[in-house]
Tab-separated table of N, CA and C in Angstrom:
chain	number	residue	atom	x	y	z
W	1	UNK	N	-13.251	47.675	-48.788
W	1	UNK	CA	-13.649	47.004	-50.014
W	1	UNK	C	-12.843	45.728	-50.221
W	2	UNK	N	-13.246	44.660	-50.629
W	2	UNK	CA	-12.839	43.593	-51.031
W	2	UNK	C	-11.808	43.612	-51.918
W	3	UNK	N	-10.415	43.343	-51.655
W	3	UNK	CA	-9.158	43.381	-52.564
W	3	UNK	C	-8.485	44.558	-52.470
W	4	UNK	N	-9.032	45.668	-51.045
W	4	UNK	CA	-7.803	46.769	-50.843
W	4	UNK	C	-6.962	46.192	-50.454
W	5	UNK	N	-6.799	45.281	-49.232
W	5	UNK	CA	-5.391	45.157	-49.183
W	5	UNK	C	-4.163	44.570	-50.024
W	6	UNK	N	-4.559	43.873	-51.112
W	6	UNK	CA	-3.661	43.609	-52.261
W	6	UNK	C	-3.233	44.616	-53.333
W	7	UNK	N	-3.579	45.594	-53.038
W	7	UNK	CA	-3.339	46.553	-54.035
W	7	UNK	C	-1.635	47.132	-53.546
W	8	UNK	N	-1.143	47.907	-53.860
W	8	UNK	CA	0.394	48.499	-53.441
W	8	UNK	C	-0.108	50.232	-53.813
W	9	UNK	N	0.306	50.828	-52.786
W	9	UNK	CA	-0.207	52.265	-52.576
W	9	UNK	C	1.372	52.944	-52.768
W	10	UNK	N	1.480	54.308	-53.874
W	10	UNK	CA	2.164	54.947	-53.664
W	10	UNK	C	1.310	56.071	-53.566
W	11	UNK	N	1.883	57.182	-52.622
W	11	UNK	CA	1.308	58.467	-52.249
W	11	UNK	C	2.585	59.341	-51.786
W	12	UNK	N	2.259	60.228	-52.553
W	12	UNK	CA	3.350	61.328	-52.330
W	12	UNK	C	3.157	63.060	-53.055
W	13	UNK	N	2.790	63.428	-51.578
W	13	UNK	CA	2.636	64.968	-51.172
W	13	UNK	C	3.320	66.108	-50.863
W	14	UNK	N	3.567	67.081	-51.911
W	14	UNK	CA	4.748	67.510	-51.681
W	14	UNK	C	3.987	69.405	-51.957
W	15	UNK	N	4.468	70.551	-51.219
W	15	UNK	CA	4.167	71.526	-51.460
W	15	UNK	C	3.645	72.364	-50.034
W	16	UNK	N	2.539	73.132	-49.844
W	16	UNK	CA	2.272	73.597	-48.865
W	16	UNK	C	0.803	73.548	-48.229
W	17	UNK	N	0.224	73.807	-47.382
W	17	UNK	CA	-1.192	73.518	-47.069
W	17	UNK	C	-2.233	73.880	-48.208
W	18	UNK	N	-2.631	73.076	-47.993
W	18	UNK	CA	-4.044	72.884	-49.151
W	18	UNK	C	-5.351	73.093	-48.526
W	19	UNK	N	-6.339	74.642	-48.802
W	19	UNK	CA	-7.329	74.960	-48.167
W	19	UNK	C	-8.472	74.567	-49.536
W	20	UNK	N	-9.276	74.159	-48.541
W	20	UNK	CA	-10.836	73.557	-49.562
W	20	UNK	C	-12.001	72.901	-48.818
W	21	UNK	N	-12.992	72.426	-49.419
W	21	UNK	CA	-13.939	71.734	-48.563
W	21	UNK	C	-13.261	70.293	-48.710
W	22	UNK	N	-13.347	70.090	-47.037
W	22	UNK	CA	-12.353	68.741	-46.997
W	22	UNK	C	-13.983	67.128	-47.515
W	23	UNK	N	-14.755	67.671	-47.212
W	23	UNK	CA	-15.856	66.616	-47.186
W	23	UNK	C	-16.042	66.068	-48.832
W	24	UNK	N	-15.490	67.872	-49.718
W	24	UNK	CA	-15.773	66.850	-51.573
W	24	UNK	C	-14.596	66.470	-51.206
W	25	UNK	N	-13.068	67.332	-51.230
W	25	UNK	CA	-12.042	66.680	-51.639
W	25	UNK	C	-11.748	64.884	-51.250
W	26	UNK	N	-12.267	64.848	-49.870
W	26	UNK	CA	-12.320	62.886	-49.372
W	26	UNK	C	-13.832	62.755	-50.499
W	27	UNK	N	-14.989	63.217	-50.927
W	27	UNK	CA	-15.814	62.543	-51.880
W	27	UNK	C	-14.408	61.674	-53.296
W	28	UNK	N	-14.447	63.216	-53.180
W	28	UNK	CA	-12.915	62.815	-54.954
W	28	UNK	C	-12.540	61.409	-54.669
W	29	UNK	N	-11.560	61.727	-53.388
W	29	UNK	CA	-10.512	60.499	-53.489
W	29	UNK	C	-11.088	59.359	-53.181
W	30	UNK	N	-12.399	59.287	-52.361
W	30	UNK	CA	-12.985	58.258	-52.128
W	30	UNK	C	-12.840	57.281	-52.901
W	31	UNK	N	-14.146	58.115	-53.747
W	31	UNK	CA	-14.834	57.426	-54.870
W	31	UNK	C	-13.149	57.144	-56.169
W	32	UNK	N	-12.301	57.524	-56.453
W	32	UNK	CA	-11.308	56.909	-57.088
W	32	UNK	C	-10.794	56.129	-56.763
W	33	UNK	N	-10.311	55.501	-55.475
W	33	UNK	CA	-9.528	54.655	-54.477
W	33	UNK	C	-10.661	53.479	-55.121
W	34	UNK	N	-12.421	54.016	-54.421
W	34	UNK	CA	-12.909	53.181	-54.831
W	34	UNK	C	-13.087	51.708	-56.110
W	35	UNK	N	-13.047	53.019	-56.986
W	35	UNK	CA	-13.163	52.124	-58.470
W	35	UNK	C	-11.496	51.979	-58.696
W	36	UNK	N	-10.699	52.047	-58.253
W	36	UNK	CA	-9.570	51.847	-58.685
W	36	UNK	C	-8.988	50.346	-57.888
W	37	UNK	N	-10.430	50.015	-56.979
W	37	UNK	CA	-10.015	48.594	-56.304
W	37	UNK	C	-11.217	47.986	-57.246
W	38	UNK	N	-12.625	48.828	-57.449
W	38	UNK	CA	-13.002	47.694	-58.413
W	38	UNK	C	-13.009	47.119	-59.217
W	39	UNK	N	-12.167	48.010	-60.125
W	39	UNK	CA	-11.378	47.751	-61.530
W	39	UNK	C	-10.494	47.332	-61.731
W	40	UNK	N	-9.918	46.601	-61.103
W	40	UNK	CA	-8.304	46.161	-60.468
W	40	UNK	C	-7.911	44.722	-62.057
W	41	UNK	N	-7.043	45.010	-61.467
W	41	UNK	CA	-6.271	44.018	-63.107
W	41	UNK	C	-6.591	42.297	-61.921
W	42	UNK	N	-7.516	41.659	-62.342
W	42	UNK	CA	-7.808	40.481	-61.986
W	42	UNK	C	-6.868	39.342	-61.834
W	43	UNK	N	-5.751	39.896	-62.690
W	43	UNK	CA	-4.734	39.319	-62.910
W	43	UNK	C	-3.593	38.273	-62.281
W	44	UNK	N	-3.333	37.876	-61.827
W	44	UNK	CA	-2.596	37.160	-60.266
W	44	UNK	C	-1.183	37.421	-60.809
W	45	UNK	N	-0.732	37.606	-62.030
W	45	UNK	CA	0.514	37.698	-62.173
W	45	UNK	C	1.094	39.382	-62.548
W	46	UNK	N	0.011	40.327	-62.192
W	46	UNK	CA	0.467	41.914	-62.193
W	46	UNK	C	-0.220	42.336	-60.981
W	47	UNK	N	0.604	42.831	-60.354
W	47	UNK	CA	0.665	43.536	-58.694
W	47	UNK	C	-0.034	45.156	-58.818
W	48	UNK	N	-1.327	45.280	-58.431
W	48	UNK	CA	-1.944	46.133	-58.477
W	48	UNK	C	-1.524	47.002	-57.826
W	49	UNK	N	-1.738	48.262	-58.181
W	49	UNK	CA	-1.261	49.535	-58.226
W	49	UNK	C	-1.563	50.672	-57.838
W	50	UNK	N	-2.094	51.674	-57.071
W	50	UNK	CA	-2.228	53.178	-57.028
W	50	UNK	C	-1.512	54.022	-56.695
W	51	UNK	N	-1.208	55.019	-57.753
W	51	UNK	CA	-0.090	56.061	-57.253
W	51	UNK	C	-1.092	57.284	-56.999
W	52	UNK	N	-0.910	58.286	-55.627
W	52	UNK	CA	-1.401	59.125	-56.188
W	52	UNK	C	-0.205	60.483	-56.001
W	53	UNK	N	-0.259	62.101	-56.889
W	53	UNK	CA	0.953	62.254	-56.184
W	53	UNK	C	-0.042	64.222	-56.311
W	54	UNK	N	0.143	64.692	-55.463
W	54	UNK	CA	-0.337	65.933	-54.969
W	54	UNK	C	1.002	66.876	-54.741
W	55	UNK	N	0.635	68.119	-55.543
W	55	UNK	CA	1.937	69.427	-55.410
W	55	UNK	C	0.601	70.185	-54.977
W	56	UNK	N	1.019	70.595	-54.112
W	56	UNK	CA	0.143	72.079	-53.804
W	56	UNK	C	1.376	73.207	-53.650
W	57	UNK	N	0.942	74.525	-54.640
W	57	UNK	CA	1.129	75.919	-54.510
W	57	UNK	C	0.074	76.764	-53.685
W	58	UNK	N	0.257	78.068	-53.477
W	58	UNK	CA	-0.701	79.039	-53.467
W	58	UNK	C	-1.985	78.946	-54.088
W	59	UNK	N	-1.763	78.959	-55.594
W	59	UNK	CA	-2.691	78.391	-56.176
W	59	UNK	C	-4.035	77.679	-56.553
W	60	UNK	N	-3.384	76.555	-56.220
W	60	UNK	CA	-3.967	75.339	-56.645
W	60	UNK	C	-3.022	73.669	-56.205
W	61	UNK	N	-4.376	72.923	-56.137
W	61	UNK	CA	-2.924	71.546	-55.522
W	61	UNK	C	-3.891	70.692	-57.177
W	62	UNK	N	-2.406	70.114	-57.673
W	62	UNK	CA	-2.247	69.360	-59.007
W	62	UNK	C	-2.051	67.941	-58.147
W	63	UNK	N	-3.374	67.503	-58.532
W	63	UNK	CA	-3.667	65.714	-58.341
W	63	UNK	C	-3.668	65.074	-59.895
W	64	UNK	N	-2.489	63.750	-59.401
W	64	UNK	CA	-2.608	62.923	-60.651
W	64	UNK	C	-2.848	61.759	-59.816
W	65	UNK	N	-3.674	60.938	-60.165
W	65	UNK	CA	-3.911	60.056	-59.765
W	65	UNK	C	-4.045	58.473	-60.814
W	66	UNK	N	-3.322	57.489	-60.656
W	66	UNK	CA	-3.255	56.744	-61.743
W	66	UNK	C	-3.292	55.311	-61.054
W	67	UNK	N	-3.810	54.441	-61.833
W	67	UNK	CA	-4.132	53.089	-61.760
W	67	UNK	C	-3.414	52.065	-62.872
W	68	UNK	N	-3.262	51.299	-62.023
W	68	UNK	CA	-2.610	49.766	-63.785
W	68	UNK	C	-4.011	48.674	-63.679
W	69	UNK	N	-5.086	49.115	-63.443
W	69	UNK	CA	-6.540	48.193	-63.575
W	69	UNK	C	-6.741	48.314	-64.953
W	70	UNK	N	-8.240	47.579	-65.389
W	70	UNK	CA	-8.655	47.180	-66.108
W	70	UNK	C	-8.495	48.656	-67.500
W	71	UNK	N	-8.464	49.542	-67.124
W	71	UNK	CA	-8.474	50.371	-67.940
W	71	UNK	C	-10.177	50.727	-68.911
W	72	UNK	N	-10.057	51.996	-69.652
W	72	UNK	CA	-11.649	52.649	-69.723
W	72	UNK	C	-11.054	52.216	-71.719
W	73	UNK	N	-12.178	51.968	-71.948
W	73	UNK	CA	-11.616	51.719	-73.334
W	73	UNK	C	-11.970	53.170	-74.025
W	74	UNK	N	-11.392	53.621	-75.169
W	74	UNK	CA	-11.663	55.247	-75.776
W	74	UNK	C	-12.902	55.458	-76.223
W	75	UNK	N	-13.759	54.279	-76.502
W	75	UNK	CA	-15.042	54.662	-76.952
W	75	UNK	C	-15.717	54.887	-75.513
W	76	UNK	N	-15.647	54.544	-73.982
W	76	UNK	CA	-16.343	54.742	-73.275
W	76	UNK	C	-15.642	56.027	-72.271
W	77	UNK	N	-14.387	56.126	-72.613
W	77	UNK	CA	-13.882	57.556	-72.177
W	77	UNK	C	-14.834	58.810	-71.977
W	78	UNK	N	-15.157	59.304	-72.872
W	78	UNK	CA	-16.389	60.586	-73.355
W	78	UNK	C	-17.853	60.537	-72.260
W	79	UNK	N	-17.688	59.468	-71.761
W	79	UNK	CA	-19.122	58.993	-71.230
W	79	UNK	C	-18.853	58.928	-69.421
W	80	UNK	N	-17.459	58.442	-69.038
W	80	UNK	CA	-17.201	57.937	-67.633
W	80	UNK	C	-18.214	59.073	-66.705
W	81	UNK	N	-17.944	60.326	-66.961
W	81	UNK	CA	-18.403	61.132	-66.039
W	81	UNK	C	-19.838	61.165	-66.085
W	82	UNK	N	-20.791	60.237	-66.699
W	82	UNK	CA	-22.181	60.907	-66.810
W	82	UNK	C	-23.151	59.680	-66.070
W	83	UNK	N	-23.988	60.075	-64.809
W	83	UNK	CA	-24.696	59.561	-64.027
W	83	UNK	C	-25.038	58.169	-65.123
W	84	UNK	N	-24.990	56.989	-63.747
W	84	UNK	CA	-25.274	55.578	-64.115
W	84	UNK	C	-24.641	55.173	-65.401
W	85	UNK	N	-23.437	55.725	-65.549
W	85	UNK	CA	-23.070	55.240	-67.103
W	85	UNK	C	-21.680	54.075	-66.159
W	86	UNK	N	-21.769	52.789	-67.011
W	86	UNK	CA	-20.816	51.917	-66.403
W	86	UNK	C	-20.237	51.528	-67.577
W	87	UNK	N	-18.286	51.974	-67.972
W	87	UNK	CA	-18.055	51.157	-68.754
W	87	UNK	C	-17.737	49.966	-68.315
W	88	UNK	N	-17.552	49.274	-67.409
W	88	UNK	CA	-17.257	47.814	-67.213
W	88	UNK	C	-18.665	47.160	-66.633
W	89	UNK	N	-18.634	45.844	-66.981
W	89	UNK	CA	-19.740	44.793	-66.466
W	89	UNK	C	-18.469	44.072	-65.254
W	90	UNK	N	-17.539	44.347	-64.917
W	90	UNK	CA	-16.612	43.510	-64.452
W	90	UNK	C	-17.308	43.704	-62.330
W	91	UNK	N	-18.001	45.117	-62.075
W	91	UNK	CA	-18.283	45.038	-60.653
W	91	UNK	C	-19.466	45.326	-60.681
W	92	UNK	N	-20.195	45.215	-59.572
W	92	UNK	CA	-21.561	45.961	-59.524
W	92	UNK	C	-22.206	47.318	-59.206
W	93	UNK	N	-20.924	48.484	-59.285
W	93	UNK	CA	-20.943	49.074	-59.128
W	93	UNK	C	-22.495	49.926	-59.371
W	94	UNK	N	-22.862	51.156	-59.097
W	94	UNK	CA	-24.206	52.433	-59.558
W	94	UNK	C	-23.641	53.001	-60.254
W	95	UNK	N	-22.698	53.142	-61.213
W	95	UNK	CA	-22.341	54.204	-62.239
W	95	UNK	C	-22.595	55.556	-61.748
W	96	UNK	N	-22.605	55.957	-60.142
W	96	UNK	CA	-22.300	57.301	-60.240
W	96	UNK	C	-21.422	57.762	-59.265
W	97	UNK	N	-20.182	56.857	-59.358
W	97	UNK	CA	-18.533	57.080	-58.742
W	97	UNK	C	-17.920	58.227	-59.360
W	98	UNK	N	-18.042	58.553	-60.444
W	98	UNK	CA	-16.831	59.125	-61.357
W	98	UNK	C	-18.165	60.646	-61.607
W	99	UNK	N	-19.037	60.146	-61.884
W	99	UNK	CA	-20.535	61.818	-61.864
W	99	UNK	C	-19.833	62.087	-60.416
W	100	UNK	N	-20.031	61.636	-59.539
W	100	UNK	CA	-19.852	62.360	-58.211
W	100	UNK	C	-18.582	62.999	-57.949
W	101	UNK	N	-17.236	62.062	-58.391
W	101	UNK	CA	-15.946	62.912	-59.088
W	101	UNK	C	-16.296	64.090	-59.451
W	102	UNK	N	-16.839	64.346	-60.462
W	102	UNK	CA	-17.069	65.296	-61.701
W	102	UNK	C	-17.835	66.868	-60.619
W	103	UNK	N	-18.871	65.988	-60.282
W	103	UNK	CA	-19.434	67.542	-59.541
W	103	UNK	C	-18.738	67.880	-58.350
W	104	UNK	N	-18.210	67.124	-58.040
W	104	UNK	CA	-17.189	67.301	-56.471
W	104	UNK	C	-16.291	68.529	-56.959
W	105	UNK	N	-15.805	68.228	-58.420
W	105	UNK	CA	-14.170	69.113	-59.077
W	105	UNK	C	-15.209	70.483	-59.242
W	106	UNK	N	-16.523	69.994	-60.281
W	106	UNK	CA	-17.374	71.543	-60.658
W	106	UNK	C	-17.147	72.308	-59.265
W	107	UNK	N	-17.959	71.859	-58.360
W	107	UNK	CA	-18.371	72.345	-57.357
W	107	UNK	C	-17.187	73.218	-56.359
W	108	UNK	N	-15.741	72.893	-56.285
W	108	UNK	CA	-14.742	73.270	-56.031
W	108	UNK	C	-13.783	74.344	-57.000
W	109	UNK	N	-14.569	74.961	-58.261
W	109	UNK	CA	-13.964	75.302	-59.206
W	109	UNK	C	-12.742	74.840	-59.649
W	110	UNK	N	-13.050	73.471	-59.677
W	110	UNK	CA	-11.459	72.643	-60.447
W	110	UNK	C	-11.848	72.363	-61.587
W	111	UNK	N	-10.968	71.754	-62.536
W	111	UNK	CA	-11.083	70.415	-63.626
W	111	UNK	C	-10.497	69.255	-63.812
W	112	UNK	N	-11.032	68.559	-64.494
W	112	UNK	CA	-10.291	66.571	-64.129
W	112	UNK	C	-10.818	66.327	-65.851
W	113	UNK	N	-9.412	65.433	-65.796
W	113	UNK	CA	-9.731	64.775	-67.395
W	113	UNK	C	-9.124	63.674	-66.754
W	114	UNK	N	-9.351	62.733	-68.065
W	114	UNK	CA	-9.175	60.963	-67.997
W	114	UNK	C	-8.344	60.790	-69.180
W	115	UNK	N	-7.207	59.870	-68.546
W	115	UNK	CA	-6.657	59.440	-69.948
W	115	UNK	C	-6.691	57.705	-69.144
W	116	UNK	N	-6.959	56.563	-70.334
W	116	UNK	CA	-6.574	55.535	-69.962
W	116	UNK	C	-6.888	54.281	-71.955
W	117	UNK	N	-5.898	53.349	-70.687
W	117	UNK	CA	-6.107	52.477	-72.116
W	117	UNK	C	-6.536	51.728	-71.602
W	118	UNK	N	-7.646	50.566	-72.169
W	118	UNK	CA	-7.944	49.391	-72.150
W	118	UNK	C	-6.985	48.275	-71.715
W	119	UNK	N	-7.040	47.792	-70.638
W	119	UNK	CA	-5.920	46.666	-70.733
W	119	UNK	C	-4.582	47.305	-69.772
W	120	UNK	N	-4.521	48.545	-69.708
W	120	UNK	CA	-3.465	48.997	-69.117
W	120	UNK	C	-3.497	49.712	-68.035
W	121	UNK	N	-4.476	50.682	-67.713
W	121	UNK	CA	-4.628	51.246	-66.570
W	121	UNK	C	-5.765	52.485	-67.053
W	122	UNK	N	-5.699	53.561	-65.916
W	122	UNK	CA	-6.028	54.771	-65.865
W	122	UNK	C	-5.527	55.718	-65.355
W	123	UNK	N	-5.400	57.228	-65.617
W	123	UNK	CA	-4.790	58.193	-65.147
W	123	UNK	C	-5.830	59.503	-64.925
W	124	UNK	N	-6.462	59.685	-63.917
W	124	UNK	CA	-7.121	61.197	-63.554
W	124	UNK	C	-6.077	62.308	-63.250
W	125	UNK	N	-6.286	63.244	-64.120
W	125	UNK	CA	-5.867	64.698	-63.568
W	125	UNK	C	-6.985	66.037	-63.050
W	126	UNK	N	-6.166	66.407	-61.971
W	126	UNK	CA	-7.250	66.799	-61.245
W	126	UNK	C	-7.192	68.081	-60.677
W	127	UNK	N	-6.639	69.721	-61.132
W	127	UNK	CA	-6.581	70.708	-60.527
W	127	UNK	C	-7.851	71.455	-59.726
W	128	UNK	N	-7.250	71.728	-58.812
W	128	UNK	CA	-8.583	72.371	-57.486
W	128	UNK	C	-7.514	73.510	-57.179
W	129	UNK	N	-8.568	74.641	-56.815
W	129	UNK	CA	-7.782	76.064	-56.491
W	129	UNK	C	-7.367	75.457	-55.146
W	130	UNK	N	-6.525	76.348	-54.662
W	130	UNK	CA	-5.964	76.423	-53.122
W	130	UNK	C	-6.737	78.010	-52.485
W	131	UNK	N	-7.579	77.489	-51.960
W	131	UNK	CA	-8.271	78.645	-50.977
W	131	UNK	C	-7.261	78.972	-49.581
W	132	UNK	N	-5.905	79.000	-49.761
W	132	UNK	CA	-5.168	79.656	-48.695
W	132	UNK	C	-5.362	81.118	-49.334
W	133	UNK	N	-5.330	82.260	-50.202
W	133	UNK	CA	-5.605	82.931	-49.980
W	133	UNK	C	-6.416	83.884	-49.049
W	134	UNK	N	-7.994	83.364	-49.548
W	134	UNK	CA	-8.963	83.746	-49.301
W	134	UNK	C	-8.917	83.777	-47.573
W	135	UNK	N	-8.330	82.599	-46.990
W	135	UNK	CA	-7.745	82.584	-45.634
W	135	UNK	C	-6.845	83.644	-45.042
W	136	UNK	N	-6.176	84.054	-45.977
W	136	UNK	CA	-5.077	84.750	-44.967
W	136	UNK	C	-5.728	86.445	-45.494
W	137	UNK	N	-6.473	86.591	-46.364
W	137	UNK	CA	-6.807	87.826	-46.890
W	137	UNK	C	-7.942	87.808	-45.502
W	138	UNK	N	-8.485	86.988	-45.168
W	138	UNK	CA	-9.482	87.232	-43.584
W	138	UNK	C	-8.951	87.753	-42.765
W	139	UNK	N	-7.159	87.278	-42.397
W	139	UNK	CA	-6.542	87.383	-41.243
W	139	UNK	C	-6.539	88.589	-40.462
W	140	UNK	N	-6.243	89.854	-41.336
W	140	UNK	CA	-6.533	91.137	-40.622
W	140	UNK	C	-7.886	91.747	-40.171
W	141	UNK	N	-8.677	90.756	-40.678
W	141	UNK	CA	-9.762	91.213	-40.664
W	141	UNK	C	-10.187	90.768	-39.121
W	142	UNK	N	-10.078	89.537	-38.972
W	142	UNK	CA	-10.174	88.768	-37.815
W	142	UNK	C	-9.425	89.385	-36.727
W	143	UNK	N	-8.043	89.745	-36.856
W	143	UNK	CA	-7.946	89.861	-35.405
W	143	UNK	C	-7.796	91.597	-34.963
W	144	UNK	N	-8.778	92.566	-36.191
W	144	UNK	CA	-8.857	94.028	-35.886
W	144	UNK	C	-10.256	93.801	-35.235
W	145	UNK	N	-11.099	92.735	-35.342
W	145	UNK	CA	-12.403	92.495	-35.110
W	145	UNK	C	-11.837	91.914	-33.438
W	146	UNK	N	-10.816	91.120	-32.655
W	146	UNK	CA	-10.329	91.157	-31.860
W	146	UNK	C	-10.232	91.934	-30.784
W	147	UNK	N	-9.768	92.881	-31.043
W	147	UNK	CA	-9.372	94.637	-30.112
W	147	UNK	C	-10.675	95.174	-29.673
């Protein structure tokens, strides 16, 4: 995309393997990376930004993912997630980056909320179970099926 490489990437992963469908979880991050270069602070004198930072437990892996772009203003907050809805005129985006977010998390039994200000940035939070269980609860199964 036009203006990734000016952006400044922090990423930092910390915890233990993270089991899931890898095809939504890259949909997720895609499509955020995405709008988080199209929304970018236009600015020439603030150095654009993405942090993202991932803990995985047993559990579940806790994604925060945050931007210093254009930011979602609070009246269009309520709305980001719903097919073809665009709060900015600033790219040409299809308004269905953040719907496809949304069913990627349904579809994974996670949840994601939005906090952001106008003018300042954005912040997605983003819990998804960790299907290492369900993996290792196979394991005996698999290798008595072995013998």
């Amino acid at each position: 995309l036009n203006g990734a490489s000016d952006i400044k990437r922090n990423i930092n992963i910390d915890g233990i393997d993270f089991f899931s469908d890898p095809w939504r979880v890259s949909e997720i991050l895609r499509n955020l990376i995405s709008n988080a270069i199209k929304y970018r602070n236009l600015d020439l004198r603030v150095q654009s930004e993405i942090s993202i930072k991932i803990r995985v437990d047993n559990l579940r892996a806790d994604i925060s993912f945050t931007d210093n772009g254009i930011g979602i203003s609070e009246e269009n907050l309520t709305r980001v997630f719903e097919m073809f809805y665009r709060a900015s005129e600033q790219s040409d985006g299809s308004g269905i980056g953040l719907y496809i977010v949304k069913n990627a998390v349904d579809k994974l039994g996670g949840k994601i909320s939005v906090q952001s200000k106008a003018g300042i940035g954005t912040r997605f939070h983003i819990i998804l179970p960790n299907k290492v269980n369900n993996i290792v609860a196979k394991i005996p199964h698999l290798i008595t099926n072995r013998t």
